[in-house]
Structure formats: structure tokens, C-alpha cells
Short mmCIF file of C-alpha atoms in Angstrom, two decimals:
data_model
loop_
_atom_site.label_atom_id
_atom_site.label_comp_id
_atom_site.label_asym_id
_atom_site.label_seq_id
_atom_site.Cartn_x
_atom_site.Cartn_y
_atom_site.Cartn_z
CA MET A 116 9.40 4.15 13.03
CA LYS A 117 11.06 5.11 9.76
CA VAL A 118 8.98 4.30 6.69
CA ALA A 119 10.11 4.40 3.05
CA GLY A 120 7.80 4.53 0.05
CA ILE A 121 9.33 3.10 -3.12
CA GLN A 122 7.98 4.70 -6.29
CA TRP A 123 9.11 3.66 -9.73
CA ASN A 124 8.02 3.36 -13.34
CA VAL A 125 6.82 -0.23 -13.44
CA ARG A 126 7.22 -1.78 -16.89
CA LEU A 127 4.03 -3.26 -18.27
CA GLY A 128 4.39 -7.04 -18.64
CA ASP A 129 8.13 -7.13 -17.87
CA CYS A 130 8.26 -9.16 -14.67
CA GLU A 131 12.00 -9.82 -14.77
CA TYR A 132 12.76 -6.09 -14.93
CA ASN A 133 10.20 -5.24 -12.25
CA TYR A 134 11.51 -7.77 -9.72
CA ALA A 135 15.05 -6.53 -10.37
CA MET A 136 14.02 -2.91 -9.80
CA ALA A 137 12.10 -3.84 -6.66
CA GLU A 138 15.18 -5.56 -5.24
CA LYS A 139 17.43 -2.64 -6.17
CA TYR A 140 15.21 -0.08 -4.44
CA ILE A 141 14.45 -2.29 -1.42
CA ILE A 142 18.18 -2.68 -0.78
CA LYS A 143 18.75 1.06 -1.23
CA ALA A 144 15.90 2.01 1.11
CA ALA A 145 17.08 -0.45 3.76
CA LYS A 146 20.64 0.88 3.62
CA GLN A 147 19.23 4.37 4.25
CA GLY A 148 18.07 3.17 7.67
CA ASN A 149 14.36 2.68 7.03
CA GLU A 150 12.51 0.06 9.05
CA VAL A 151 9.37 -0.41 6.94
CA LEU A 152 9.46 -0.42 3.13
CA VAL A 153 6.32 0.03 1.05
CA LEU A 154 5.84 -0.94 -2.62
CA PRO A 155 3.17 0.23 -5.11
CA GLU A 156 0.28 -1.69 -6.70
CA LEU A 157 0.84 -4.52 -9.22
CA TRP A 158 4.57 -3.88 -9.28
CA ASN A 159 5.34 -7.31 -10.74
CA THR A 160 3.27 -6.95 -13.93
CA GLY A 161 2.09 -3.36 -14.19
CA PHE A 162 -1.59 -2.36 -14.34
CA PHE A 163 -2.14 -4.44 -16.40
CA PRO A 164 -1.13 -6.30 -19.59
CA LYS A 165 -3.63 -8.39 -21.55
CA ASN A 166 -1.57 -11.53 -20.92
CA ILE A 167 -1.61 -10.98 -17.15
CA TYR A 168 -3.11 -14.38 -16.46
CA ASP A 169 -0.12 -16.07 -18.08
CA ILE A 170 2.54 -14.01 -16.29
CA ALA A 171 0.90 -13.72 -12.84
CA ASP A 172 2.75 -15.31 -9.93
CA GLU A 173 1.40 -18.85 -9.37
CA LYS A 174 -0.04 -18.91 -5.82
CA GLY A 175 2.26 -15.97 -5.02
CA ASN A 176 5.08 -18.41 -4.31
CA TYR A 177 7.82 -16.49 -6.08
CA THR A 178 6.87 -13.13 -4.57
CA GLN A 179 6.57 -14.50 -1.06
CA ALA A 180 10.02 -16.09 -1.22
CA PHE A 181 11.44 -12.94 -2.85
CA LEU A 182 10.11 -10.63 -0.12
CA GLN A 183 11.00 -13.03 2.69
CA ARG A 184 14.60 -13.30 1.47
CA LEU A 185 15.03 -9.53 1.32
CA ALA A 186 13.21 -8.85 4.60
CA THR A 187 15.29 -11.34 6.58
CA THR A 188 18.60 -10.51 4.89
CA LEU A 189 18.17 -6.75 5.32
CA GLY A 190 16.35 -6.86 8.66
CA VAL A 191 13.35 -4.80 7.52
CA HIS A 192 9.59 -5.12 7.34
CA ILE A 193 8.13 -5.00 3.81
CA ILE A 194 4.60 -3.92 2.91
CA GLY A 195 4.64 -5.64 -0.45
CA GLY A 196 2.34 -3.29 -2.34
CA SER A 197 0.48 -5.76 -4.50
CA VAL A 198 1.26 -8.33 -7.15
CA ALA A 199 -0.84 -10.27 -9.64
CA VAL A 200 -1.34 -13.76 -8.22
CA ARG A 201 -2.84 -16.74 -10.04
CA GLU A 202 -4.58 -19.21 -7.74
CA GLN A 203 -7.10 -21.93 -8.54
CA LYS A 204 -7.64 -20.53 -12.04
CA ARG A 205 -8.39 -17.05 -10.66
CA LEU A 206 -6.37 -13.84 -10.48
CA TYR A 207 -6.01 -11.72 -7.36
CA ASN A 208 -4.53 -8.28 -6.83
CA ARG A 209 -2.76 -9.27 -3.62
CA LEU A 210 -0.72 -7.56 -0.93
CA TYR A 211 1.70 -9.38 1.36
CA THR A 212 3.17 -7.92 4.54
CA VAL A 213 6.42 -9.63 5.54
CA THR A 214 8.22 -9.03 8.83
CA ARG A 215 11.97 -8.83 9.29
CA THR A 216 11.85 -12.44 10.53
CA GLY A 217 10.18 -13.57 7.30
CA GLU A 218 6.69 -14.08 8.74
CA ILE A 219 3.78 -13.15 6.47
CA VAL A 220 1.44 -11.32 8.87
CA CYS A 221 -1.09 -10.09 6.30
CA THR A 222 -2.42 -11.27 2.96
CA TYR A 223 -4.93 -8.82 1.51
CA ASP A 224 -6.80 -9.15 -1.78
CA LYS A 225 -8.08 -5.91 -3.28
CA VAL A 226 -11.78 -5.56 -2.47
CA HIS A 227 -12.92 -2.86 -4.93
CA LEU A 228 -12.00 -3.65 -8.52
CA PHE A 229 -11.91 -0.77 -10.99
CA THR A 230 -14.71 -1.70 -13.41
CA ARG A 231 -14.05 1.27 -15.69
CA GLY A 232 -10.59 -0.16 -16.31
CA HIS A 233 -12.02 -3.69 -16.72
CA GLU A 234 -10.12 -4.91 -13.67
CA ASP A 235 -13.17 -6.97 -12.68
CA GLU A 236 -12.97 -8.89 -15.96
CA TYR A 237 -9.54 -10.25 -15.03
CA PHE A 238 -9.38 -10.31 -11.23
CA SER A 239 -11.50 -11.74 -8.44
CA ALA A 240 -12.29 -9.43 -5.53
CA GLY A 241 -11.27 -10.01 -1.95
CA PHE A 242 -13.60 -9.76 1.03
CA ARG A 243 -11.42 -9.39 4.14
CA CYS A 244 -9.74 -6.38 5.75
CA GLY A 245 -5.97 -6.04 5.78
CA ARG A 246 -4.79 -5.35 9.35
CA TRP A 247 -1.76 -6.29 11.44
CA ARG A 248 0.75 -5.00 14.02
CA LEU A 249 4.48 -4.40 13.66
CA ASP A 250 6.69 -3.44 16.60
CA GLY A 251 3.63 -2.54 18.64
CA ILE A 252 2.15 -0.24 15.97
CA SER A 253 -1.28 -1.06 14.51
CA MET A 254 -1.50 -0.94 10.73
CA GLY A 255 -4.00 -1.37 7.92
CA ALA A 256 -3.81 -1.48 4.13
CA ILE A 257 -5.95 -0.77 1.10
CA LEU A 258 -5.22 -0.86 -2.62
CA CYS A 259 -5.77 2.01 -5.06
CA TYR A 260 -9.51 2.16 -5.93
CA ASP A 261 -10.32 1.12 -2.33
CA LEU A 262 -9.30 4.67 -1.40
CA ARG A 263 -12.58 6.02 -2.79
CA PHE A 264 -14.76 3.89 -0.51
CA GLY A 265 -15.02 5.56 2.86
CA GLY A 266 -17.32 2.89 4.25
CA TRP A 267 -14.75 0.18 3.59
CA ILE A 268 -11.96 2.21 5.14
CA GLN A 269 -14.14 2.79 8.21
CA LYS A 270 -14.50 -1.00 8.48
CA VAL A 271 -10.72 -1.40 8.25
CA MET A 272 -10.37 1.26 10.96
CA ASN A 273 -13.00 -0.21 13.30
CA GLU A 274 -9.96 -1.44 15.20
CA PRO A 275 -8.17 1.94 14.97
CA CYS A 276 -4.86 1.79 13.13
CA ASP A 277 -1.96 4.15 13.70
CA VAL A 278 -1.08 4.08 10.01
CA LEU A 279 -2.97 3.25 6.83
CA PHE A 280 -0.91 2.08 3.85
CA VAL A 281 -2.22 2.80 0.35
CA SER A 282 -0.51 1.12 -2.61
CA ALA A 283 -1.70 2.26 -6.02
CA ALA A 284 -1.31 2.65 -9.76
CA TRP A 285 -3.16 5.99 -9.82
CA PRO A 286 -3.39 7.94 -13.09
CA THR A 287 -2.24 11.51 -13.62
CA LYS A 288 -5.63 12.65 -14.94
CA ARG A 289 -7.14 11.98 -11.51
CA GLY A 290 -4.14 13.19 -9.55
CA MET A 291 -6.11 15.82 -7.64
CA HIS A 292 -8.32 13.06 -6.24
CA TRP A 293 -5.25 11.14 -5.07
CA ASP A 294 -3.95 14.12 -3.12
CA LEU A 295 -7.32 15.03 -1.59
CA LEU A 296 -8.46 11.51 -0.71
CA ASN A 297 -5.22 10.56 1.02
CA ARG A 298 -5.33 13.71 3.16
CA ALA A 299 -9.03 13.22 3.88
CA ARG A 300 -8.44 9.64 5.10
CA ALA A 301 -5.64 10.82 7.41
CA ILE A 302 -7.82 13.59 8.86
CA GLU A 303 -11.04 11.62 9.30
CA HIS A 304 -9.31 8.61 10.90
CA GLN A 305 -6.63 10.64 12.71
CA CYS A 306 -3.87 8.35 11.53
CA TYR A 307 -0.79 8.47 9.36
CA VAL A 308 -1.30 7.64 5.70
CA ALA A 309 1.64 6.27 3.72
CA ALA A 310 0.51 6.24 0.09
CA VAL A 311 2.81 4.77 -2.56
CA ASN A 312 2.03 5.12 -6.26
CA THR A 313 3.69 4.11 -9.49
CA CYS A 314 4.88 6.69 -12.00
CA GLY A 315 5.36 6.91 -15.75
CA SER A 316 3.73 8.35 -18.84
CA ILE A 317 0.14 8.17 -17.53
CA LEU A 318 0.66 7.49 -13.82
CA TYR A 319 0.75 10.26 -11.26
CA GLY A 320 3.55 9.36 -8.88
CA HIS A 321 3.33 11.79 -5.93
CA SER A 322 3.77 9.11 -3.28
CA GLN A 323 3.34 10.75 0.11
CA VAL A 324 3.35 10.39 3.87
CA ILE A 325 0.66 12.36 5.71
CA ASP A 326 0.36 12.90 9.46
CA PRO A 327 -2.89 12.52 11.47
CA TRP A 328 -3.53 16.27 11.23
CA GLY A 329 -3.51 16.10 7.43
CA ASN A 330 -0.08 17.63 6.90
CA ILE A 331 1.95 16.22 4.01
CA LEU A 332 5.28 15.32 5.61
CA VAL A 333 6.97 14.26 2.38
CA GLN A 334 5.85 13.90 -1.23
CA ALA A 335 7.52 12.48 -4.32
CA GLY A 336 7.48 14.00 -7.77
CA ILE A 337 6.79 12.13 -11.00
CA GLU A 338 10.06 10.18 -11.36
CA ASP A 339 11.51 7.11 -9.65
CA GLU A 340 12.04 8.08 -6.01
CA ILE A 341 12.27 6.77 -2.46
CA ILE A 342 10.43 8.94 0.06
CA GLU A 343 11.01 8.70 3.79
CA GLY A 344 8.77 9.58 6.72
CA VAL A 345 8.60 8.93 10.45
CA ILE A 346 5.57 7.37 12.13
CA LYS A 347 5.10 8.54 15.74
CA PRO A 348 2.33 6.64 17.59
CA GLU A 349 2.36 9.27 20.33
CA THR A 350 1.23 11.85 17.76
CA VAL A 351 -1.76 9.68 16.90
CA VAL A 352 -2.69 9.44 20.60
CA GLU A 353 -2.27 13.20 21.08
CA ILE A 354 -4.52 14.13 18.15
CA ARG A 355 -7.19 11.55 19.00
CA ASN A 356 -7.29 12.88 22.56
CA LYS A 357 -7.54 16.46 21.30
CA ILE A 358 -10.54 15.70 19.05
CA PRO A 359 -12.09 12.34 20.06
CA VAL A 360 -13.75 11.54 16.74
CA GLN A 361 -13.84 7.77 17.18
CA ALA A 362 -15.41 8.08 20.64
CA ASP A 363 -18.07 10.45 19.30
CA ILE A 364 -19.27 8.25 16.43
CA ARG A 365 -23.02 7.62 16.74
CA LYS A 366 -22.88 3.85 16.52
CA ASP A 367 -26.54 3.71 17.46
CA LEU A 368 -27.36 5.37 14.13
CA TYR A 369 -24.76 4.05 11.66
#
């Protein structure tokens, strides 16, 4: 399965520009023969303007229709990163996964809100895992700060996924953590990690695809870029058979 990570400099508060750029890069990535396209975190508004409540997508209706139109027209699956959604007077940092037939197979609200960045003062936290299957491949998703919480990722992976998608707006000053945590999650869960970040003056970029052995297969720089990687489920099976970590977990203790 060919996967493309779409990294770009999301403009803070400029939804019209951001949707236009998302469409441009989705079309480009699809024409390059990729089957699954992955977007970064809060790509509709940026992370995040003070007027985010006013410009958030009401009930996610616009974003859902936008992703469904592109997915069905181009014949691709889209892991929709996340967008700011306004619903019942609350804001959610929400991911949609849309299949090539237009079906929304996952809606995931970010669970861990970044209190240091006051995200919790604007958004409401989710409480469910993001998991689904596409073309026979099991998949899971987390958003940015979730990456730091190994216990949560273990819960997501309780039904082992072949690939974990990470969409983020990760800052440059903590770039080392981004690189190490993504590789650590791939190694400890013996799965592919496809991590897609935004870029810009304070954001790190460096979107990457990592194999279940922890090897970085492809990595972006700090500019707008589409990265491409190949997910091979047979590699996941091979590595899990070689070192059966999941089978050896002491579930009687933790």
C-alpha cells in the first residue's frame, strides 16, 4: 500500500487558503499513484488562532464533504489529519478517515490536549480510540501530543494495528522528541508509523514513514513536501514473529 504524507505551511486563521492548499496537494499526491493520503493536524485553521471558535467547521460538515468529494473523485483513501470542529457549542480537534467510496470509517477527537499551549481552554477532549481497516490493513491514529502518552497508544494497539498514523503541529524546539518518539512507537508496537507534521517558522516539519524495525524509510525537510512510503503487512508479521512482544506482555501484571 502506497502512503503519502502531505506536509505544508498551514496559514494561521486562513481557512480559504488552507482548504485550497489541501486540495492542491491531495490531487498531486493522488496523481503520483498513492493510495492513502495523510494530512497534518488542524490544517484548516492552524494551531491555533484566538478566533478559532468563530472559524471552526460547524459540525465538520464542510470538511467531510470536501474530503469525500476528493476521495471519491480521485479514488483514494484520505486520513484527514485533523480540523477544528464546532459542535454543540464546543470545539474538537477532530480527525476523519474517508475511504475511496466516500465512507467515513473513523472519527477521532484528540484525547490529550496540550495544556501548556492552552489547547484545553479552547477544545474539549475526546475519549475513544481511533481504529479502522482499509483494504485488509488494520490502522490506528493519534494526534500530536497523544504521541507522548505510551499508555494511550498501548490501548489503541490492544487490537494490533499494522500502521499508526500521527498527525501533528509539532514545534521545532522539540524536534528531537518528534524523531525519537515516532521511532520508539514503531519499535515497541512493531508497526509502521506514518507521521505527518506541519512546517513553517516555528514548526518542525520532518514528516516521516518508519518501518516496524524502527528504520526511517523517508523523511521530509522543513518546507512544503509530499513524502511517499510503502506499507507491507507481511513485514509486520515477519517482525512480530521474530520478536513476539505482544504475546509476551504480562497482562496478569499490567
